[in-house]
């Protein structure tokens, strides 16, 4: 469904200001309680994505804030549906668009901190971590990245590192065969798929964590800082 205009007056300004706070939770909950509509949830997650993509070193704390709002006893019911379900549905839509491998063309084939596929991989991994959304459209790209063509292309590098981002952010829930993950990532490393030095470190870290079974205590909250330290 297309949404015409903001959910309420100054929606963009108020949501972005809320996300800029050290603890966005109280103000986010206040805005949703004042305007308990699905359109408000659409705006909430649109501006969450906008703000997080410009402040990816804070992405973990922002996702945690969303989860806290969802779990609050004061969270409103939206049209007969829980806030958590509404958040899940909308984030699923947002992540699905960003993880569409068919969109890896033009500027989105450039490995860097503005790459939409990589940014979405981080936000999707955090959604998995906090149970904000967990769908096949999020986990399938992980498997596809593991099996990316061994052709040293920019597209393959981005897909492999997208998989690593999600695995490092929240590996435990998606490990069907850690041996297979190790085998595929080592094949990508040996083939020279990953060329960026920081990305190669992330690839090696993912292999190391896969070998130990992606223990929850080893989840990496700062994977973006490892990839792009100059952006932190």
PDB file of C-alpha atoms in Angstrom:
ATOM      1  CA  UNK A   1       0.000   0.000   0.000  1.00  0.00           C
ATOM      2  CA  UNK A   2       1.275   3.473  -0.867  1.00  0.00           C
ATOM      3  CA  UNK A   3       1.013   6.070   1.870  1.00  0.00           C
ATOM      4  CA  UNK A   4       0.339   9.647   0.836  1.00  0.00           C
ATOM      5  CA  UNK A   5       1.906  12.201   3.129  1.00  0.00           C
ATOM      6  CA  UNK A   6       2.967  11.879   6.763  1.00  0.00           C
ATOM      7  CA  UNK A   7       0.997   9.986   9.389  1.00  0.00           C
ATOM      8  CA  UNK A   8       0.630  13.182  11.410  1.00  0.00           C
ATOM      9  CA  UNK A   9       1.929  16.760  11.379  1.00  0.00           C
ATOM     10  CA  UNK A  10       5.748  16.995  11.578  1.00  0.00           C
ATOM     11  CA  UNK A  11       6.047  13.216  11.654  1.00  0.00           C
ATOM     12  CA  UNK A  12       9.463  13.156   9.974  1.00  0.00           C
ATOM     13  CA  UNK A  13      10.897  15.894  12.195  1.00  0.00           C
ATOM     14  CA  UNK A  14       9.567  14.359  15.399  1.00  0.00           C
ATOM     15  CA  UNK A  15      10.685  10.803  14.638  1.00  0.00           C
ATOM     16  CA  UNK A  16      14.156  11.835  13.500  1.00  0.00           C
ATOM     17  CA  UNK A  17      14.564  13.999  16.607  1.00  0.00           C
ATOM     18  CA  UNK A  18      13.475  11.073  18.764  1.00  0.00           C
ATOM     19  CA  UNK A  19      16.031   8.735  17.172  1.00  0.00           C
ATOM     20  CA  UNK A  20      18.730  11.352  17.765  1.00  0.00           C
ATOM     21  CA  UNK A  21      18.186  11.133  21.538  1.00  0.00           C
ATOM     22  CA  UNK A  22      20.592   9.033  23.601  1.00  0.00           C
ATOM     23  CA  UNK A  23      17.571   6.923  24.577  1.00  0.00           C
ATOM     24  CA  UNK A  24      14.873   7.214  21.900  1.00  0.00           C
ATOM     25  CA  UNK A  25      12.484   4.795  23.617  1.00  0.00           C
ATOM     26  CA  UNK A  26      10.285   7.147  25.721  1.00  0.00           C
ATOM     27  CA  UNK A  27       9.700   9.657  22.932  1.00  0.00           C
ATOM     28  CA  UNK A  28       9.069   6.965  20.304  1.00  0.00           C
ATOM     29  CA  UNK A  29       6.508   5.338  22.570  1.00  0.00           C
ATOM     30  CA  UNK A  30       4.925   8.725  23.251  1.00  0.00           C
ATOM     31  CA  UNK A  31       4.530   9.452  19.523  1.00  0.00           C
ATOM     32  CA  UNK A  32       3.051   6.035  18.774  1.00  0.00           C
ATOM     33  CA  UNK A  33       0.607   6.255  21.682  1.00  0.00           C
ATOM     34  CA  UNK A  34      -0.551   9.682  20.506  1.00  0.00           C
ATOM     35  CA  UNK A  35      -1.027   8.417  16.944  1.00  0.00           C
ATOM     36  CA  UNK A  36      -1.832   4.669  17.134  1.00  0.00           C
ATOM     37  CA  UNK A  37      -2.241   3.904  13.426  1.00  0.00           C
ATOM     38  CA  UNK A  38      -0.476   1.624  10.975  1.00  0.00           C
ATOM     39  CA  UNK A  39       0.515   4.725   9.005  1.00  0.00           C
ATOM     40  CA  UNK A  40       2.417   5.848  12.109  1.00  0.00           C
ATOM     41  CA  UNK A  41       4.271   2.516  12.185  1.00  0.00           C
ATOM     42  CA  UNK A  42       5.173   3.018   8.508  1.00  0.00           C
ATOM     43  CA  UNK A  43       6.635   6.424   9.337  1.00  0.00           C
ATOM     44  CA  UNK A  44       8.378   5.079  12.454  1.00  0.00           C
ATOM     45  CA  UNK A  45      10.240   2.423  10.453  1.00  0.00           C
ATOM     46  CA  UNK A  46      10.862   4.627   7.428  1.00  0.00           C
ATOM     47  CA  UNK A  47      12.627   7.189   9.607  1.00  0.00           C
ATOM     48  CA  UNK A  48      14.312   4.499  11.692  1.00  0.00           C
ATOM     49  CA  UNK A  49      15.872   3.210   8.484  1.00  0.00           C
ATOM     50  CA  UNK A  50      16.746   6.706   7.289  1.00  0.00           C
ATOM     51  CA  UNK A  51      18.368   7.679  10.579  1.00  0.00           C
ATOM     52  CA  UNK A  52      20.138   4.346  11.107  1.00  0.00           C
ATOM     53  CA  UNK A  53      21.652   4.357   7.610  1.00  0.00           C
ATOM     54  CA  UNK A  54      23.226   7.739   8.394  1.00  0.00           C
ATOM     55  CA  UNK A  55      24.341   6.646  11.875  1.00  0.00           C
ATOM     56  CA  UNK A  56      25.263   2.998  11.477  1.00  0.00           C
ATOM     57  CA  UNK A  57      27.604   3.002  14.464  1.00  0.00           C
ATOM     58  CA  UNK A  58      24.402   3.490  16.511  1.00  0.00           C
ATOM     59  CA  UNK A  59      22.366   0.892  14.645  1.00  0.00           C
ATOM     60  CA  UNK A  60      22.502  -1.660  17.455  1.00  0.00           C
ATOM     61  CA  UNK A  61      21.201   0.771  20.072  1.00  0.00           C
ATOM     62  CA  UNK A  62      18.481   2.019  17.701  1.00  0.00           C
ATOM     63  CA  UNK A  63      17.253  -1.514  17.001  1.00  0.00           C
ATOM     64  CA  UNK A  64      17.288  -2.207  20.726  1.00  0.00           C
ATOM     65  CA  UNK A  65      15.142   0.903  21.255  1.00  0.00           C
ATOM     66  CA  UNK A  66      12.585  -0.411  18.740  1.00  0.00           C
ATOM     67  CA  UNK A  67      12.498  -3.743  20.553  1.00  0.00           C
ATOM     68  CA  UNK A  68      12.009  -1.961  23.880  1.00  0.00           C
ATOM     69  CA  UNK A  69       9.113   0.057  22.466  1.00  0.00           C
ATOM     70  CA  UNK A  70       7.565  -3.130  21.056  1.00  0.00           C
ATOM     71  CA  UNK A  71       7.839  -4.914  24.409  1.00  0.00           C
ATOM     72  CA  UNK A  72       6.541  -2.042  26.516  1.00  0.00           C
ATOM     73  CA  UNK A  73       3.319  -2.761  28.432  1.00  0.00           C
ATOM     74  CA  UNK A  74       2.220   0.683  27.227  1.00  0.00           C
ATOM     75  CA  UNK A  75       2.582  -0.195  23.532  1.00  0.00           C
ATOM     76  CA  UNK A  76      -0.762   0.413  21.803  1.00  0.00           C
ATOM     77  CA  UNK A  77      -2.784  -2.041  19.756  1.00  0.00           C
ATOM     78  CA  UNK A  78      -2.823  -0.926  16.113  1.00  0.00           C
ATOM     79  CA  UNK A  79      -6.108  -1.667  14.398  1.00  0.00           C
ATOM     80  CA  UNK A  80      -6.581  -4.838  16.420  1.00  0.00           C
ATOM     81  CA  UNK A  81      -2.977  -5.971  15.837  1.00  0.00           C
ATOM     82  CA  UNK A  82      -0.071  -5.871  18.259  1.00  0.00           C
ATOM     83  CA  UNK A  83       2.638  -3.293  17.681  1.00  0.00           C
ATOM     84  CA  UNK A  84       5.182  -6.101  17.363  1.00  0.00           C
ATOM     85  CA  UNK A  85       3.332  -7.688  14.455  1.00  0.00           C
ATOM     86  CA  UNK A  86       3.013  -4.328  12.702  1.00  0.00           C
ATOM     87  CA  UNK A  87       6.740  -3.669  13.127  1.00  0.00           C
ATOM     88  CA  UNK A  88       7.575  -7.171  11.854  1.00  0.00           C
ATOM     89  CA  UNK A  89       5.422  -6.770   8.729  1.00  0.00           C
ATOM     90  CA  UNK A  90       6.846  -3.386   7.796  1.00  0.00           C
ATOM     91  CA  UNK A  91      10.484  -4.250   8.500  1.00  0.00           C
ATOM     92  CA  UNK A  92      10.084  -7.414   6.437  1.00  0.00           C
ATOM     93  CA  UNK A  93       9.036  -5.229   3.514  1.00  0.00           C
ATOM     94  CA  UNK A  94      11.936  -2.794   4.008  1.00  0.00           C
ATOM     95  CA  UNK A  95      14.560  -5.527   4.362  1.00  0.00           C
ATOM     96  CA  UNK A  96      13.237  -7.454   1.364  1.00  0.00           C
ATOM     97  CA  UNK A  97      13.666  -4.422  -0.887  1.00  0.00           C
ATOM     98  CA  UNK A  98      17.189  -3.697   0.358  1.00  0.00           C
ATOM     99  CA  UNK A  99      18.370  -7.315   0.060  1.00  0.00           C
ATOM    100  CA  UNK A 100      17.174  -7.770  -3.511  1.00  0.00           C
ATOM    101  CA  UNK A 101      20.322  -9.012  -5.292  1.00  0.00           C
ATOM    102  CA  UNK A 102      18.829  -7.891  -8.616  1.00  0.00           C
ATOM    103  CA  UNK A 103      19.397  -4.326  -7.428  1.00  0.00           C
ATOM    104  CA  UNK A 104      23.184  -4.848  -7.168  1.00  0.00           C
ATOM    105  CA  UNK A 105      23.933  -2.632 -10.139  1.00  0.00           C
ATOM    106  CA  UNK A 106      25.124   0.883 -10.806  1.00  0.00           C
ATOM    107  CA  UNK A 107      26.299   2.622  -7.633  1.00  0.00           C
ATOM    108  CA  UNK A 108      25.019  -0.288  -5.571  1.00  0.00           C
ATOM    109  CA  UNK A 109      27.824  -2.439  -7.031  1.00  0.00           C
ATOM    110  CA  UNK A 110      30.418  -0.234  -5.307  1.00  0.00           C
ATOM    111  CA  UNK A 111      31.744  -1.665  -2.053  1.00  0.00           C
ATOM    112  CA  UNK A 112      31.567   1.066   0.562  1.00  0.00           C
ATOM    113  CA  UNK A 113      29.651   2.538   3.509  1.00  0.00           C
ATOM    114  CA  UNK A 114      26.853   3.853   1.266  1.00  0.00           C
ATOM    115  CA  UNK A 115      26.067   0.486  -0.285  1.00  0.00           C
ATOM    116  CA  UNK A 116      22.367  -0.214   0.268  1.00  0.00           C
ATOM    117  CA  UNK A 117      22.794  -4.009   0.295  1.00  0.00           C
ATOM    118  CA  UNK A 118      25.449  -3.844   3.026  1.00  0.00           C
ATOM    119  CA  UNK A 119      23.486  -1.345   5.113  1.00  0.00           C
ATOM    120  CA  UNK A 120      20.360  -3.482   4.838  1.00  0.00           C
ATOM    121  CA  UNK A 121      22.363  -6.571   5.809  1.00  0.00           C
ATOM    122  CA  UNK A 122      23.304  -4.865   9.072  1.00  0.00           C
ATOM    123  CA  UNK A 123      19.765  -3.717   9.848  1.00  0.00           C
ATOM    124  CA  UNK A 124      18.368  -7.126   8.908  1.00  0.00           C
ATOM    125  CA  UNK A 125      20.886  -8.841  11.171  1.00  0.00           C
ATOM    126  CA  UNK A 126      19.821  -6.585  14.027  1.00  0.00           C
ATOM    127  CA  UNK A 127      16.158  -7.343  13.324  1.00  0.00           C
ATOM    128  CA  UNK A 128      17.014 -11.037  13.628  1.00  0.00           C
ATOM    129  CA  UNK A 129      18.947 -10.387  16.825  1.00  0.00           C
ATOM    130  CA  UNK A 130      16.085  -8.571  18.554  1.00  0.00           C
ATOM    131  CA  UNK A 131      13.242 -10.548  16.972  1.00  0.00           C
ATOM    132  CA  UNK A 132      11.935  -7.479  15.145  1.00  0.00           C
ATOM    133  CA  UNK A 133      11.582  -9.466  11.915  1.00  0.00           C
ATOM    134  CA  UNK A 134      12.779 -12.897  10.854  1.00  0.00           C
ATOM    135  CA  UNK A 135      11.763 -14.088   7.409  1.00  0.00           C
ATOM    136  CA  UNK A 136      13.043 -16.154   4.510  1.00  0.00           C
ATOM    137  CA  UNK A 137      13.674 -12.973   2.548  1.00  0.00           C
ATOM    138  CA  UNK A 138      16.249 -12.035   5.190  1.00  0.00           C
ATOM    139  CA  UNK A 139      17.946 -15.401   5.600  1.00  0.00           C
ATOM    140  CA  UNK A 140      17.974 -16.536   1.959  1.00  0.00           C
ATOM    141  CA  UNK A 141      20.500 -13.832   0.978  1.00  0.00           C
ATOM    142  CA  UNK A 142      22.854 -15.258   3.611  1.00  0.00           C
ATOM    143  CA  UNK A 143      22.865 -18.639   1.888  1.00  0.00           C
ATOM    144  CA  UNK A 144      23.071 -17.015  -1.546  1.00  0.00           C
ATOM    145  CA  UNK A 145      26.059 -14.965  -0.410  1.00  0.00           C
ATOM    146  CA  UNK A 146      27.859 -18.050   0.833  1.00  0.00           C
ATOM    147  CA  UNK A 147      27.419 -19.567  -2.634  1.00  0.00           C
ATOM    148  CA  UNK A 148      28.197 -16.407  -4.607  1.00  0.00           C
ATOM    149  CA  UNK A 149      30.094 -17.057  -7.864  1.00  0.00           C
ATOM    150  CA  UNK A 150      33.859 -17.378  -7.337  1.00  0.00           C
ATOM    151  CA  UNK A 151      34.466 -14.752  -9.997  1.00  0.00           C
ATOM    152  CA  UNK A 152      36.145 -11.956  -7.982  1.00  0.00           C
ATOM    153  CA  UNK A 153      33.361  -9.603  -9.071  1.00  0.00           C
ATOM    154  CA  UNK A 154      32.241  -6.615  -7.016  1.00  0.00           C
ATOM    155  CA  UNK A 155      28.784  -8.163  -6.770  1.00  0.00           C
ATOM    156  CA  UNK A 156      30.132 -11.384  -5.279  1.00  0.00           C
ATOM    157  CA  UNK A 157      32.249  -9.458  -2.771  1.00  0.00           C
ATOM    158  CA  UNK A 158      29.223  -7.464  -1.605  1.00  0.00           C
ATOM    159  CA  UNK A 159      27.040 -10.565  -1.308  1.00  0.00           C
ATOM    160  CA  UNK A 160      29.672 -12.487   0.660  1.00  0.00           C
ATOM    161  CA  UNK A 161      30.218  -9.622   3.095  1.00  0.00           C
ATOM    162  CA  UNK A 162      26.463  -9.107   3.408  1.00  0.00           C
ATOM    163  CA  UNK A 163      26.260 -12.710   4.594  1.00  0.00           C
ATOM    164  CA  UNK A 164      29.118 -12.153   7.031  1.00  0.00           C
ATOM    165  CA  UNK A 165      27.427  -9.071   8.474  1.00  0.00           C
ATOM    166  CA  UNK A 166      24.226 -10.965   9.226  1.00  0.00           C
ATOM    167  CA  UNK A 167      26.063 -14.024  10.562  1.00  0.00           C
ATOM    168  CA  UNK A 168      28.253 -11.957  12.887  1.00  0.00           C
ATOM    169  CA  UNK A 169      25.348  -9.823  14.066  1.00  0.00           C
ATOM    170  CA  UNK A 170      23.172 -12.805  14.901  1.00  0.00           C
ATOM    171  CA  UNK A 171      24.553 -16.136  13.861  1.00  0.00           C
ATOM    172  CA  UNK A 172      22.983 -18.664  16.245  1.00  0.00           C
ATOM    173  CA  UNK A 173      19.486 -18.612  14.797  1.00  0.00           C
ATOM    174  CA  UNK A 174      20.538 -19.303  11.243  1.00  0.00           C
ATOM    175  CA  UNK A 175      23.220 -21.958  11.476  1.00  0.00           C
ATOM    176  CA  UNK A 176      22.039 -25.175   9.875  1.00  0.00           C
ATOM    177  CA  UNK A 177      25.511 -26.499   9.098  1.00  0.00           C
ATOM    178  CA  UNK A 178      28.419 -24.511  10.424  1.00  0.00           C
ATOM    179  CA  UNK A 179      30.806 -26.842   8.571  1.00  0.00           C
ATOM    180  CA  UNK A 180      29.145 -25.837   5.302  1.00  0.00           C
ATOM    181  CA  UNK A 181      29.446 -22.164   6.231  1.00  0.00           C
ATOM    182  CA  UNK A 182      33.147 -22.612   6.970  1.00  0.00           C
ATOM    183  CA  UNK A 183      33.672 -24.523   3.719  1.00  0.00           C
ATOM    184  CA  UNK A 184      31.915 -21.914   1.577  1.00  0.00           C
ATOM    185  CA  UNK A 185      33.548 -18.893   3.239  1.00  0.00           C
ATOM    186  CA  UNK A 186      36.993 -20.432   3.032  1.00  0.00           C
ATOM    187  CA  UNK A 187      36.361 -21.094  -0.665  1.00  0.00           C
ATOM    188  CA  UNK A 188      35.466 -17.417  -1.125  1.00  0.00           C
ATOM    189  CA  UNK A 189      38.605 -16.374   0.751  1.00  0.00           C
ATOM    190  CA  UNK A 190      40.849 -18.668  -1.284  1.00  0.00           C
ATOM    191  CA  UNK A 191      39.269 -17.477  -4.521  1.00  0.00           C
ATOM    192  CA  UNK A 192      40.075 -13.863  -3.675  1.00  0.00           C
ATOM    193  CA  UNK A 193      36.427 -12.826  -3.790  1.00  0.00           C
ATOM    194  CA  UNK A 194      36.913 -10.337  -0.948  1.00  0.00           C
ATOM    195  CA  UNK A 195      39.524  -7.728  -1.801  1.00  0.00           C
ATOM    196  CA  UNK A 196      38.891  -4.860   0.618  1.00  0.00           C
ATOM    197  CA  UNK A 197      41.351  -5.266   3.551  1.00  0.00           C
ATOM    198  CA  UNK A 198      38.780  -4.521   6.267  1.00  0.00           C
ATOM    199  CA  UNK A 199      36.213  -6.756   4.584  1.00  0.00           C
ATOM    200  CA  UNK A 200      38.788  -9.539   4.489  1.00  0.00           C
ATOM    201  CA  UNK A 201      39.215  -9.186   8.273  1.00  0.00           C
ATOM    202  CA  UNK A 202      35.439  -9.473   8.666  1.00  0.00           C
ATOM    203  CA  UNK A 203      35.413 -12.565   6.457  1.00  0.00           C
ATOM    204  CA  UNK A 204      38.174 -14.158   8.548  1.00  0.00           C
ATOM    205  CA  UNK A 205      36.334 -13.282  11.764  1.00  0.00           C
ATOM    206  CA  UNK A 206      33.168 -14.898  10.425  1.00  0.00           C
ATOM    207  CA  UNK A 207      35.068 -18.063   9.569  1.00  0.00           C
ATOM    208  CA  UNK A 208      36.550 -18.114  13.081  1.00  0.00           C
ATOM    209  CA  UNK A 209      33.139 -17.698  14.711  1.00  0.00           C
ATOM    210  CA  UNK A 210      31.585 -20.323  12.451  1.00  0.00           C
ATOM    211  CA  UNK A 211      34.229 -22.810  13.542  1.00  0.00           C
ATOM    212  CA  UNK A 212      33.249 -22.278  17.193  1.00  0.00           C
ATOM    213  CA  UNK A 213      29.521 -22.509  16.462  1.00  0.00           C
ATOM    214  CA  UNK A 214      28.439 -18.851  16.467  1.00  0.00           C
ATOM    215  CA  UNK A 215      28.103 -18.671  20.230  1.00  0.00           C
ATOM    216  CA  UNK A 216      25.665 -15.962  21.259  1.00  0.00           C
ATOM    217  CA  UNK A 217      28.233 -14.275  23.488  1.00  0.00           C
ATOM    218  CA  UNK A 218      30.377 -13.751  20.379  1.00  0.00           C
ATOM    219  CA  UNK A 219      27.770 -11.745  18.472  1.00  0.00           C
ATOM    220  CA  UNK A 220      29.461  -8.668  17.027  1.00  0.00           C
ATOM    221  CA  UNK A 221      27.681  -5.372  17.668  1.00  0.00           C
ATOM    222  CA  UNK A 222      30.277  -3.215  15.919  1.00  0.00           C
ATOM    223  CA  UNK A 223      30.675  -5.037  12.610  1.00  0.00           C
ATOM    224  CA  UNK A 224      30.130  -1.784  10.689  1.00  0.00           C
ATOM    225  CA  UNK A 225      32.997  -0.174  12.600  1.00  0.00           C
ATOM    226  CA  UNK A 226      35.211  -3.119  11.639  1.00  0.00           C
ATOM    227  CA  UNK A 227      34.279  -2.696   7.972  1.00  0.00           C
ATOM    228  CA  UNK A 228      34.425   1.077   7.802  1.00  0.00           C
ATOM    229  CA  UNK A 229      36.431   2.428  10.769  1.00  0.00           C
ATOM    230  CA  UNK A 230      36.705   5.896   9.218  1.00  0.00           C
ATOM    231  CA  UNK A 231      32.895   6.200   9.348  1.00  0.00           C
ATOM    232  CA  UNK A 232      32.656   5.491  13.096  1.00  0.00           C
TER     233      UNK A 232
END
